Amino acid sequence: MIINKTQIYAIRVLELLAQHKETPISAKTISQTLDIPYKYLTRVMTKLSLCQLIDSYRGKEGGFVIAKSPLEIQLQDIVDIFSNESPHQCICADGSMCGQNGKCILHDRWQNSKESIHQSFLNTTIGELST
Amino acid sequence: MIINKTQIYAIRVLELLAQHKETPISAKTISQTLDIPYKYLTRVMTKLSLCQLIDSYRGKEGGFVIAKSPLEIQLQDIVDIFSNESPHQCICADGSMCGQNGKCILHDRWQNSKESIHQSFLNTTIGELST
DNA sequence: TTCAAATACTATACAAAGGTAGTAATTAAA
DNA sequence: TTTAATTACTACCTTTGTATAGTATTTGAA
Ligand code: FES
Ligand code: FES
């Protein structure tokens, strides 16, 4: 697996917040704009807030604001927050096959392609996505 | 997700059978050799048999034999058997975001890398894996 | 013929990801 | 001050992928 649904949600949210740095956007608005289940979204938002990628404001007129410059947030930063695996850049589902335990027979093939994608996650920032 | 654990299991099994075309290999032996849970493996084998990638022989001295030339079995053939999604070549988990419903913001980036991996699944055969 | 070794089948259990529901806590506006 | 809008928290539900258990069926060898 490269990235899962939750991670895509988070990336899309950050991209949206990057376009509205001024005023807080509520989870309700985000949910409707990006078509992400509301209740699921709020949990994602809370986690992003705890990790200080976004600031949260409770109460009326509250919402979320991006906490850093979009050009300083790498996609990998976001992916890591919603990942329990050690980063493994694998084409197959089971990262445990990587490393010292051995690797699957596909691992060495397409090494370049995988490496290319992985490097992009490190190099690409939220700020660059819209362009 | 590119491929899941079951699909890797199946590819490894086919690769093993390709190296012993003569005599049937039992699920027990395959399980031990490849370190795949026995009971799970047998279900994978039954499915491969139904799809006629392998022949099965019951009873004593029974087991499984590859049914085609290894050079005629594409990795994609195997992957398709254990896949319910339409092939989507996506970096993200949700293939449904592809196609007419739209695609995620990462889809167009790394198109080349994804295409490269996908083409390899089509072009690479079981027979080539060992080399 | 008997029996042990093997596949085939069916049902169930487990784990992780994704999603839902309800409530408490907060806060700015009216 | 009251209230409605909002985040925070906790628990649970659903789906999918993975794994296990038990039994029936087949079959070659002793
Ligand atoms: S691709 Fe790395 S272990 Fe399978
Ligand atoms: S990579 Fe294709 S929709 Fe996400």
mmCIF file of C-alpha atoms (C1' of nucleotides) and ligand atoms in Angstrom:
data_model
loop_
_atom_site.group_PDB
_atom_site.id
_atom_site.type_symbol
_atom_site.label_atom_id
_atom_site.label_comp_id
_atom_site.label_asym_id
_atom_site.label_seq_id
_atom_site.Cartn_x
_atom_site.Cartn_y
_atom_site.Cartn_z
ATOM 1 C CA MET A 1 0.000 0.000 0.000
ATOM 2 C CA ILE A 2 1.207 3.440 -0.816
ATOM 3 C CA ILE A 3 -1.301 5.602 1.018
ATOM 4 C CA ASN A 4 -4.750 4.984 2.422
ATOM 5 C CA LYS A 5 -8.010 6.856 2.306
ATOM 6 C CA THR A 6 -7.508 8.696 5.572
ATOM 7 C CA GLN A 7 -4.208 10.052 4.370
ATOM 8 C CA ILE A 8 -5.757 11.315 1.160
ATOM 9 C CA TYR A 9 -8.483 12.975 3.228
ATOM 10 C CA ALA A 10 -5.868 14.737 5.306
ATOM 11 C CA ILE A 11 -3.907 15.900 2.302
ATOM 12 C CA ARG A 12 -7.022 17.292 0.658
ATOM 13 C CA VAL A 13 -8.012 19.069 3.868
ATOM 14 C CA LEU A 14 -4.634 20.704 4.226
ATOM 15 C CA GLU A 15 -4.765 21.779 0.618
ATOM 16 C CA LEU A 16 -8.133 23.407 1.227
ATOM 17 C CA LEU A 17 -6.985 25.170 4.376
ATOM 18 C CA ALA A 18 -3.937 26.395 2.506
ATOM 19 C CA GLN A 19 -6.235 28.333 0.227
ATOM 20 C CA HIS A 20 -8.006 30.071 3.092
ATOM 21 C CA LYS A 21 -5.370 31.016 5.581
ATOM 22 C CA GLU A 22 -7.315 33.963 6.928
ATOM 23 C CA THR A 23 -10.493 32.691 8.527
ATOM 24 C CA PRO A 24 -11.280 29.415 10.268
ATOM 25 C CA ILE A 25 -13.191 26.840 8.228
ATOM 26 C CA SER A 26 -15.566 24.592 10.095
ATOM 27 C CA ALA A 27 -15.561 20.819 9.839
ATOM 28 C CA LYS A 28 -19.054 21.039 8.465
ATOM 29 C CA THR A 29 -17.908 23.201 5.589
ATOM 30 C CA ILE A 30 -14.894 21.037 4.923
ATOM 31 C CA SER A 31 -17.026 17.937 4.982
ATOM 32 C CA GLN A 32 -19.414 19.351 2.419
ATOM 33 C CA THR A 33 -16.755 20.915 0.232
ATOM 34 C CA LEU A 34 -14.554 17.856 0.027
ATOM 35 C CA ASP A 35 -17.281 15.223 0.372
ATOM 36 C CA ILE A 36 -15.708 13.582 3.395
ATOM 37 C CA PRO A 37 -17.959 11.938 6.046
ATOM 38 C CA TYR A 38 -18.433 14.549 8.755
ATOM 39 C CA LYS A 39 -17.893 12.414 11.823
ATOM 40 C CA TYR A 40 -14.896 10.740 10.353
ATOM 41 C CA LEU A 41 -13.490 14.070 9.315
ATOM 42 C CA THR A 42 -13.703 15.566 12.783
ATOM 43 C CA ARG A 43 -11.487 12.839 14.127
ATOM 44 C CA VAL A 44 -8.972 13.458 11.396
ATOM 45 C CA MET A 45 -9.053 17.167 12.187
ATOM 46 C CA THR A 46 -8.492 16.603 15.887
ATOM 47 C CA LYS A 47 -5.431 14.542 15.111
ATOM 48 C CA LEU A 48 -4.057 17.118 12.711
ATOM 49 C CA SER A 49 -4.606 19.695 15.420
ATOM 50 C CA LEU A 50 -2.789 17.657 18.038
ATOM 51 C CA CYS A 51 0.117 17.307 15.635
ATOM 52 C CA GLN A 52 0.075 21.062 15.228
ATOM 53 C CA LEU A 53 -0.333 21.130 11.498
ATOM 54 C CA ILE A 54 -3.517 23.094 12.062
ATOM 55 C CA ASP A 55 -4.938 25.357 14.754
ATOM 56 C CA SER A 56 -8.445 24.761 16.033
ATOM 57 C CA TYR A 57 -10.954 27.270 17.359
ATOM 58 C CA ARG A 58 -13.949 26.092 19.313
ATOM 59 C CA GLY A 59 -17.331 27.678 19.624
ATOM 60 C CA LYS A 60 -19.305 29.871 17.321
ATOM 61 C CA GLU A 61 -17.380 31.101 14.289
ATOM 62 C CA GLY A 62 -14.822 28.474 15.124
ATOM 63 C CA GLY A 63 -13.069 26.092 12.821
ATOM 64 C CA PHE A 64 -9.616 25.211 11.620
ATOM 65 C CA VAL A 65 -6.715 27.210 10.224
ATOM 66 C CA ILE A 66 -3.512 25.924 8.746
ATOM 67 C CA ALA A 67 -0.701 26.428 11.237
ATOM 68 C CA LYS A 68 2.306 26.595 8.967
ATOM 69 C CA SER A 69 3.272 27.886 5.598
ATOM 70 C CA PRO A 70 1.913 25.459 2.998
ATOM 71 C CA LEU A 71 5.350 25.362 1.436
ATOM 72 C CA GLU A 72 6.751 23.977 4.673
ATOM 73 C CA ILE A 73 4.384 21.017 4.923
ATOM 74 C CA GLN A 74 5.606 17.972 3.071
ATOM 75 C CA LEU A 75 3.115 15.353 1.986
ATOM 76 C CA GLN A 76 5.192 12.879 3.942
ATOM 77 C CA ASP A 77 4.533 14.846 7.138
ATOM 78 C CA ILE A 78 0.825 14.267 6.721
ATOM 79 C CA VAL A 79 1.151 10.662 5.664
ATOM 80 C CA ASP A 80 3.279 9.866 8.707
ATOM 81 C CA ILE A 81 0.606 11.112 11.097
ATOM 82 C CA PHE A 82 -1.868 8.525 9.871
ATOM 83 C CA SER A 83 0.584 5.704 9.440
ATOM 84 C CA ASN A 84 1.613 3.125 11.973
ATOM 85 C CA GLU A 85 3.981 1.254 9.714
ATOM 86 C CA SER A 86 7.555 2.204 9.385
ATOM 87 C CA PRO A 87 7.956 3.854 6.031
ATOM 88 C CA HIS A 88 8.712 1.075 3.604
ATOM 89 C CA GLN A 89 8.043 2.210 0.083
ATOM 90 C CA CYS A 90 6.619 -1.126 -0.863
ATOM 91 C CA ILE A 91 4.427 -2.213 -3.675
ATOM 92 C CA CYS A 92 3.007 -5.036 -1.608
ATOM 93 C CA ALA A 93 0.742 -4.858 1.399
ATOM 94 C CA ASP A 94 3.057 -6.357 3.940
ATOM 95 C CA GLY A 95 5.877 -4.058 4.834
ATOM 96 C CA SER A 96 7.077 -6.651 7.310
ATOM 97 C CA MET A 97 8.461 -8.557 4.376
ATOM 98 C CA CYS A 98 10.867 -5.725 3.872
ATOM 99 C CA GLY A 99 14.133 -5.140 5.562
ATOM 100 C CA GLN A 100 15.972 -7.759 7.512
ATOM 101 C CA ASN A 101 13.203 -10.320 7.444
ATOM 102 C CA GLY A 102 13.611 -10.438 3.732
ATOM 103 C CA LYS A 103 11.519 -8.900 1.070
ATOM 104 C CA CYS A 104 9.028 -10.136 -1.423
ATOM 105 C CA ILE A 105 10.038 -11.163 -4.900
ATOM 106 C CA LEU A 106 8.667 -7.970 -6.339
ATOM 107 C CA HIS A 107 10.615 -5.680 -4.114
ATOM 108 C CA ASP A 108 13.667 -5.171 -6.258
ATOM 109 C CA ARG A 109 11.766 -4.847 -9.460
ATOM 110 C CA TRP A 110 10.338 -1.384 -9.950
ATOM 111 C CA GLN A 111 12.647 -0.106 -7.284
ATOM 112 C CA ASN A 112 13.110 3.019 -9.333
ATOM 113 C CA SER A 113 9.409 3.650 -9.667
ATOM 114 C CA LYS A 114 8.816 3.195 -5.971
ATOM 115 C CA GLU A 115 11.766 5.364 -5.086
ATOM 116 C CA SER A 116 10.501 8.038 -7.411
ATOM 117 C CA ILE A 117 7.108 8.122 -5.768
ATOM 118 C CA HIS A 118 8.552 8.070 -2.301
ATOM 119 C CA GLN A 119 10.923 10.929 -3.029
ATOM 120 C CA SER A 120 8.001 12.926 -4.333
ATOM 121 C CA PHE A 121 6.228 12.498 -1.024
ATOM 122 C CA LEU A 122 9.225 13.969 0.657
ATOM 123 C CA ASN A 123 9.781 16.774 -1.819
ATOM 124 C CA THR A 124 6.250 17.834 -2.591
ATOM 125 C CA THR A 125 4.646 20.322 -0.251
ATOM 126 C CA ILE A 126 1.024 21.260 0.240
ATOM 127 C CA GLY A 127 1.775 24.629 -1.280
ATOM 128 C CA GLU A 128 2.803 23.070 -4.561
ATOM 129 C CA LEU A 129 -0.266 20.923 -4.993
ATOM 130 C CA SER A 130 -2.584 23.617 -6.274
ATOM 131 C CA THR A 131 -0.178 24.764 -8.925
ATOM 132 C CA MET B 1 -3.054 -0.046 -2.643
ATOM 133 C CA ILE B 2 -1.077 -1.731 -5.323
ATOM 134 C CA ILE B 3 -1.332 -5.359 -4.285
ATOM 135 C CA ASN B 4 -2.364 -7.104 -1.090
ATOM 136 C CA LYS B 5 -0.965 -9.984 0.914
ATOM 137 C CA THR B 6 -3.115 -12.638 -0.712
ATOM 138 C CA GLN B 7 -1.911 -11.589 -4.114
ATOM 139 C CA ILE B 8 1.719 -11.810 -3.058
ATOM 140 C CA TYR B 9 1.008 -15.264 -1.638
ATOM 141 C CA ALA B 10 -0.413 -16.365 -4.957
ATOM 142 C CA ILE B 11 2.483 -14.980 -6.943
ATOM 143 C CA ARG B 12 4.998 -16.710 -4.710
ATOM 144 C CA VAL B 13 3.105 -19.985 -4.968
ATOM 145 C CA LEU B 14 3.033 -19.849 -8.736
ATOM 146 C CA GLU B 15 6.713 -19.055 -8.768
ATOM 147 C CA LEU B 16 7.395 -22.134 -6.649
ATOM 148 C CA LEU B 17 5.250 -24.394 -8.785
ATOM 149 C CA ALA B 18 7.010 -23.093 -11.872
ATOM 150 C CA GLN B 19 10.223 -24.552 -10.543
ATOM 151 C CA HIS B 20 8.739 -28.014 -10.069
ATOM 152 C CA LYS B 21 6.580 -28.669 -13.054
ATOM 153 C CA GLU B 22 6.969 -32.427 -12.888
ATOM 154 C CA THR B 23 5.451 -33.657 -9.630
ATOM 155 C CA PRO B 24 2.574 -32.304 -7.581
ATOM 156 C CA ILE B 25 3.489 -30.287 -4.516
ATOM 157 C CA SER B 26 1.172 -30.509 -1.536
ATOM 158 C CA ALA B 27 -0.304 -27.527 0.246
ATOM 159 C CA LYS B 28 1.513 -28.657 3.354
ATOM 160 C CA THR B 29 4.861 -28.459 1.611
ATOM 161 C CA ILE B 30 4.039 -25.121 0.027
ATOM 162 C CA SER B 31 2.895 -23.770 3.368
ATOM 163 C CA GLN B 32 6.138 -24.754 5.037
ATOM 164 C CA THR B 33 8.385 -23.724 2.191
ATOM 165 C CA LEU B 34 6.880 -20.280 1.713
ATOM 166 C CA ASP B 35 5.768 -19.698 5.293
ATOM 167 C CA ILE B 36 2.151 -19.123 4.401
ATOM 168 C CA PRO B 37 -0.607 -20.139 6.882
ATOM 169 C CA TYR B 38 -1.768 -23.594 5.813
ATOM 170 C CA LYS B 39 -5.494 -23.123 6.049
ATOM 171 C CA TYR B 40 -5.387 -19.801 4.329
ATOM 172 C CA LEU B 41 -3.173 -21.204 1.635
ATOM 173 C CA THR B 42 -5.541 -24.040 0.778
ATOM 174 C CA ARG B 43 -8.270 -21.581 -0.018
ATOM 175 C CA VAL B 44 -5.941 -19.629 -2.245
ATOM 176 C CA MET B 45 -4.946 -22.857 -3.983
ATOM 177 C CA THR B 46 -8.548 -23.861 -4.571
ATOM 178 C CA LYS B 47 -9.223 -20.541 -6.202
ATOM 179 C CA LEU B 48 -6.146 -20.764 -8.395
ATOM 180 C CA SER B 49 -7.305 -24.225 -9.384
ATOM 181 C CA LEU B 50 -10.784 -23.038 -10.258
ATOM 182 C CA CYS B 51 -9.238 -20.353 -12.408
ATOM 183 C CA GLN B 52 -7.188 -23.026 -14.102
ATOM 184 C CA LEU B 53 -3.825 -21.549 -13.428
ATOM 185 C CA ILE B 54 -2.960 -24.770 -11.609
ATOM 186 C CA ASP B 55 -4.125 -28.385 -11.687
ATOM 187 C CA SER B 56 -5.009 -30.119 -8.446
ATOM 188 C CA TYR B 57 -4.686 -33.794 -7.557
ATOM 189 C CA ARG B 58 -6.513 -35.167 -4.553
ATOM 190 C CA GLY B 59 -5.597 -38.074 -2.394
ATOM 191 C CA LYS B 60 -2.292 -39.576 -1.453
ATOM 192 C CA GLU B 61 0.660 -38.259 -3.426
ATOM 193 C CA GLY B 62 -1.619 -35.455 -4.508
ATOM 194 C CA GLY B 63 -0.926 -31.755 -4.691
ATOM 195 C CA PHE B 64 -0.742 -28.943 -7.199
ATOM 196 C CA VAL B 65 0.961 -28.510 -10.534
ATOM 197 C CA ILE B 66 1.227 -25.391 -12.616
ATOM 198 C CA ALA B 67 -1.147 -25.634 -15.535
ATOM 199 C CA LYS B 68 0.486 -23.338 -18.055
ATOM 200 C CA SER B 69 3.904 -22.355 -19.183
ATOM 201 C CA PRO B 70 5.314 -19.922 -16.612
ATOM 202 C CA LEU B 71 6.154 -17.576 -19.443
ATOM 203 C CA GLU B 72 2.481 -17.350 -20.324
ATOM 204 C CA ILE B 73 1.267 -16.295 -16.878
ATOM 205 C CA GLN B 74 1.337 -12.565 -16.339
ATOM 206 C CA LEU B 75 1.499 -11.197 -12.843
ATOM 207 C CA GLN B 76 -1.630 -9.269 -13.673
ATOM 208 C CA ASP B 77 -3.486 -12.542 -14.318
ATOM 209 C CA ILE B 78 -2.834 -13.592 -10.750
ATOM 210 C CA VAL B 79 -3.560 -10.216 -9.242
ATOM 211 C CA ASP B 80 -6.895 -10.029 -11.018
ATOM 212 C CA ILE B 81 -8.080 -13.298 -9.490
ATOM 213 C CA PHE B 82 -7.787 -11.906 -5.981
ATOM 214 C CA SER B 83 -8.958 -8.416 -6.756
ATOM 215 C CA ASN B 84 -12.489 -7.078 -6.670
ATOM 216 C CA GLU B 85 -11.607 -3.573 -7.711
ATOM 217 C CA SER B 86 -11.429 -2.567 -11.298
ATOM 218 C CA PRO B 87 -7.775 -2.107 -12.160
ATOM 219 C CA HIS B 88 -7.005 1.483 -11.376
ATOM 220 C CA GLN B 89 -3.264 2.000 -11.097
ATOM 221 C CA CYS B 90 -3.658 4.343 -8.207
ATOM 222 C CA ILE B 91 -1.340 5.510 -5.554
ATOM 223 C CA CYS B 92 -4.199 6.063 -3.182
ATOM 224 C CA ALA B 93 -6.445 3.494 -1.585
ATOM 225 C CA ASP B 94 -9.665 4.537 -3.190
ATOM 226 C CA GLY B 95 -9.870 3.572 -6.794
ATOM 227 C CA SER B 96 -13.375 4.943 -6.884
ATOM 228 C CA MET B 97 -11.872 8.372 -7.009
ATOM 229 C CA CYS B 98 -10.526 7.462 -10.380
ATOM 230 C CA GLY B 99 -12.233 7.685 -13.686
ATOM 231 C CA GLN B 100 -15.396 9.621 -14.223
ATOM 232 C CA ASN B 101 -16.049 10.380 -10.583
ATOM 233 C CA GLY B 102 -12.889 12.399 -10.604
ATOM 234 C CA LYS B 103 -9.539 11.534 -9.231
ATOM 235 C CA CYS B 104 -7.554 12.570 -6.219
ATOM 236 C CA ILE B 105 -5.111 15.435 -6.328
ATOM 237 C CA LEU B 106 -2.201 13.044 -6.445
ATOM 238 C CA HIS B 107 -3.423 11.098 -9.408
ATOM 239 C CA ASP B 108 -1.751 13.062 -12.146
ATOM 240 C CA ARG B 109 1.499 13.453 -10.298
ATOM 241 C CA TRP B 110 3.702 10.408 -10.575
ATOM 242 C CA GLN B 111 1.588 9.188 -13.434
ATOM 243 C CA ASN B 112 4.741 7.913 -15.069
ATOM 244 C CA SER B 113 5.814 5.949 -12.034
ATOM 245 C CA LYS B 114 2.420 4.355 -11.625
ATOM 246 C CA GLU B 115 2.191 3.568 -15.289
ATOM 247 C CA SER B 116 5.591 1.985 -15.162
ATOM 248 C CA ILE B 117 4.625 -0.321 -12.322
ATOM 249 C CA HIS B 118 1.322 -1.196 -13.892
ATOM 250 C CA GLN B 119 2.892 -2.008 -17.235
ATOM 251 C CA SER B 120 5.333 -4.266 -15.440
ATOM 252 C CA PHE B 121 2.469 -6.231 -13.964
ATOM 253 C CA LEU B 122 1.201 -6.774 -17.456
ATOM 254 C CA ASN B 123 4.547 -7.528 -19.019
ATOM 255 C CA THR B 124 6.222 -9.572 -16.328
ATOM 256 C CA THR B 125 5.493 -13.281 -16.301
ATOM 257 C CA ILE B 126 5.996 -15.883 -13.607
ATOM 258 C CA GLY B 127 8.743 -17.416 -15.690
ATOM 259 C CA GLU B 128 10.792 -14.242 -15.554
ATOM 260 C CA LEU B 129 10.647 -13.777 -11.814
ATOM 261 C CA SER B 130 13.301 -16.311 -10.904
ATOM 262 C CA THR B 131 15.818 -14.909 -13.331
ATOM 263 C "C1'" DT C 1 -9.868 -53.471 1.254
ATOM 264 C "C1'" DT C 2 -8.231 -50.493 4.360
ATOM 265 C "C1'" DC C 3 -6.130 -46.372 5.604
ATOM 266 C "C1'" DA C 4 -3.591 -42.379 5.614
ATOM 267 C "C1'" DA C 5 -2.692 -38.338 2.910
ATOM 268 C "C1'" DA C 6 -4.355 -35.068 0.431
ATOM 269 C "C1'" DT C 7 -7.827 -31.451 -1.641
ATOM 270 C "C1'" DA C 8 -12.658 -29.235 -1.209
ATOM 271 C "C1'" DC C 9 -15.988 -27.023 1.311
ATOM 272 C "C1'" DT C 10 -18.292 -24.313 4.951
ATOM 273 C "C1'" DA C 11 -18.469 -21.742 8.862
ATOM 274 C "C1'" DT C 12 -16.364 -18.943 12.083
ATOM 275 C "C1'" DA C 13 -12.962 -15.773 14.295
ATOM 276 C "C1'" DC C 14 -9.801 -11.884 14.296
ATOM 277 C "C1'" DA C 15 -7.838 -7.392 13.047
ATOM 278 C "C1'" DA C 16 -7.574 -3.080 10.791
ATOM 279 C "C1'" DA C 17 -9.640 0.560 8.187
ATOM 280 C "C1'" DG C 18 -13.433 3.216 7.533
ATOM 281 C "C1'" DG C 19 -17.596 5.180 9.248
ATOM 282 C "C1'" DT C 20 -21.474 6.503 12.699
ATOM 283 C "C1'" DA C 21 -23.727 8.167 17.062
ATOM 284 C "C1'" DG C 22 -24.118 10.607 21.172
ATOM 285 C "C1'" DT C 23 -22.540 13.728 24.459
ATOM 286 C "C1'" DA C 24 -19.470 17.023 26.816
ATOM 287 C "C1'" DA C 25 -16.955 21.254 26.552
ATOM 288 C "C1'" DT C 26 -16.190 25.654 24.588
ATOM 289 C "C1'" DT C 27 -17.193 30.217 22.770
ATOM 290 C "C1'" DA C 28 -18.806 34.163 20.259
ATOM 291 C "C1'" DA C 29 -22.874 36.401 18.894
ATOM 292 C "C1'" DA C 30 -27.450 37.858 19.815
ATOM 293 C "C1'" DT D 1 -27.026 35.716 30.008
ATOM 294 C "C1'" DT D 2 -28.692 32.728 26.913
ATOM 295 C "C1'" DT D 3 -28.155 30.122 22.948
ATOM 296 C "C1'" DA D 4 -26.625 28.151 18.865
ATOM 297 C "C1'" DA D 5 -22.516 26.734 16.618
ATOM 298 C "C1'" DT D 6 -18.610 24.580 17.003
ATOM 299 C "C1'" DT D 7 -14.584 21.316 18.468
ATOM 300 C "C1'" DA D 8 -13.280 17.247 21.663
ATOM 301 C "C1'" DC D 9 -14.040 12.888 23.341
ATOM 302 C "C1'" DT D 10 -15.695 8.130 23.776
ATOM 303 C "C1'" DA D 11 -17.928 4.265 22.291
ATOM 304 C "C1'" DC D 12 -19.715 1.496 18.889
ATOM 305 C "C1'" DC D 13 -20.834 -0.340 14.106
ATOM 306 C "C1'" DT D 14 -19.586 -2.064 9.281
ATOM 307 C "C1'" DT D 15 -16.706 -3.759 5.787
ATOM 308 C "C1'" DT D 16 -12.777 -5.997 4.110
ATOM 309 C "C1'" DG D 17 -8.702 -8.683 4.439
ATOM 310 C "C1'" DT D 18 -6.545 -12.251 6.860
ATOM 311 C "C1'" DA D 19 -6.532 -16.496 9.466
ATOM 312 C "C1'" DT D 20 -8.415 -20.731 11.792
ATOM 313 C "C1'" DA D 21 -11.365 -24.947 12.686
ATOM 314 C "C1'" DG D 22 -13.868 -28.818 11.438
ATOM 315 C "C1'" DT D 23 -15.608 -31.957 8.259
ATOM 316 C "C1'" DA D 24 -16.443 -34.220 3.803
ATOM 317 C "C1'" DT D 25 -14.472 -36.127 -0.243
ATOM 318 C "C1'" DT D 26 -11.050 -38.248 -3.006
ATOM 319 C "C1'" DT D 27 -7.284 -41.437 -4.053
ATOM 320 C "C1'" DG D 28 -2.976 -43.942 -4.227
ATOM 321 C "C1'" DA D 29 -0.327 -47.140 -1.613
ATOM 322 C "C1'" DA D 30 0.276 -50.752 1.673
HETATM 323 S S1 FES E 1 7.545 -4.682 -2.291
HETATM 324 FE FE1 FES E 1 8.876 -4.629 -0.558
HETATM 325 S S2 FES E 1 8.477 -6.545 0.480
HETATM 326 FE FE2 FES E 1 7.034 -6.526 -1.206
HETATM 327 S S1 FES E 2 -4.098 8.129 -7.294
HETATM 328 FE FE1 FES E 2 -5.792 7.864 -8.626
HETATM 329 S S2 FES E 2 -7.498 8.655 -7.503
HETATM 330 FE FE2 FES E 2 -5.808 8.790 -6.099
#
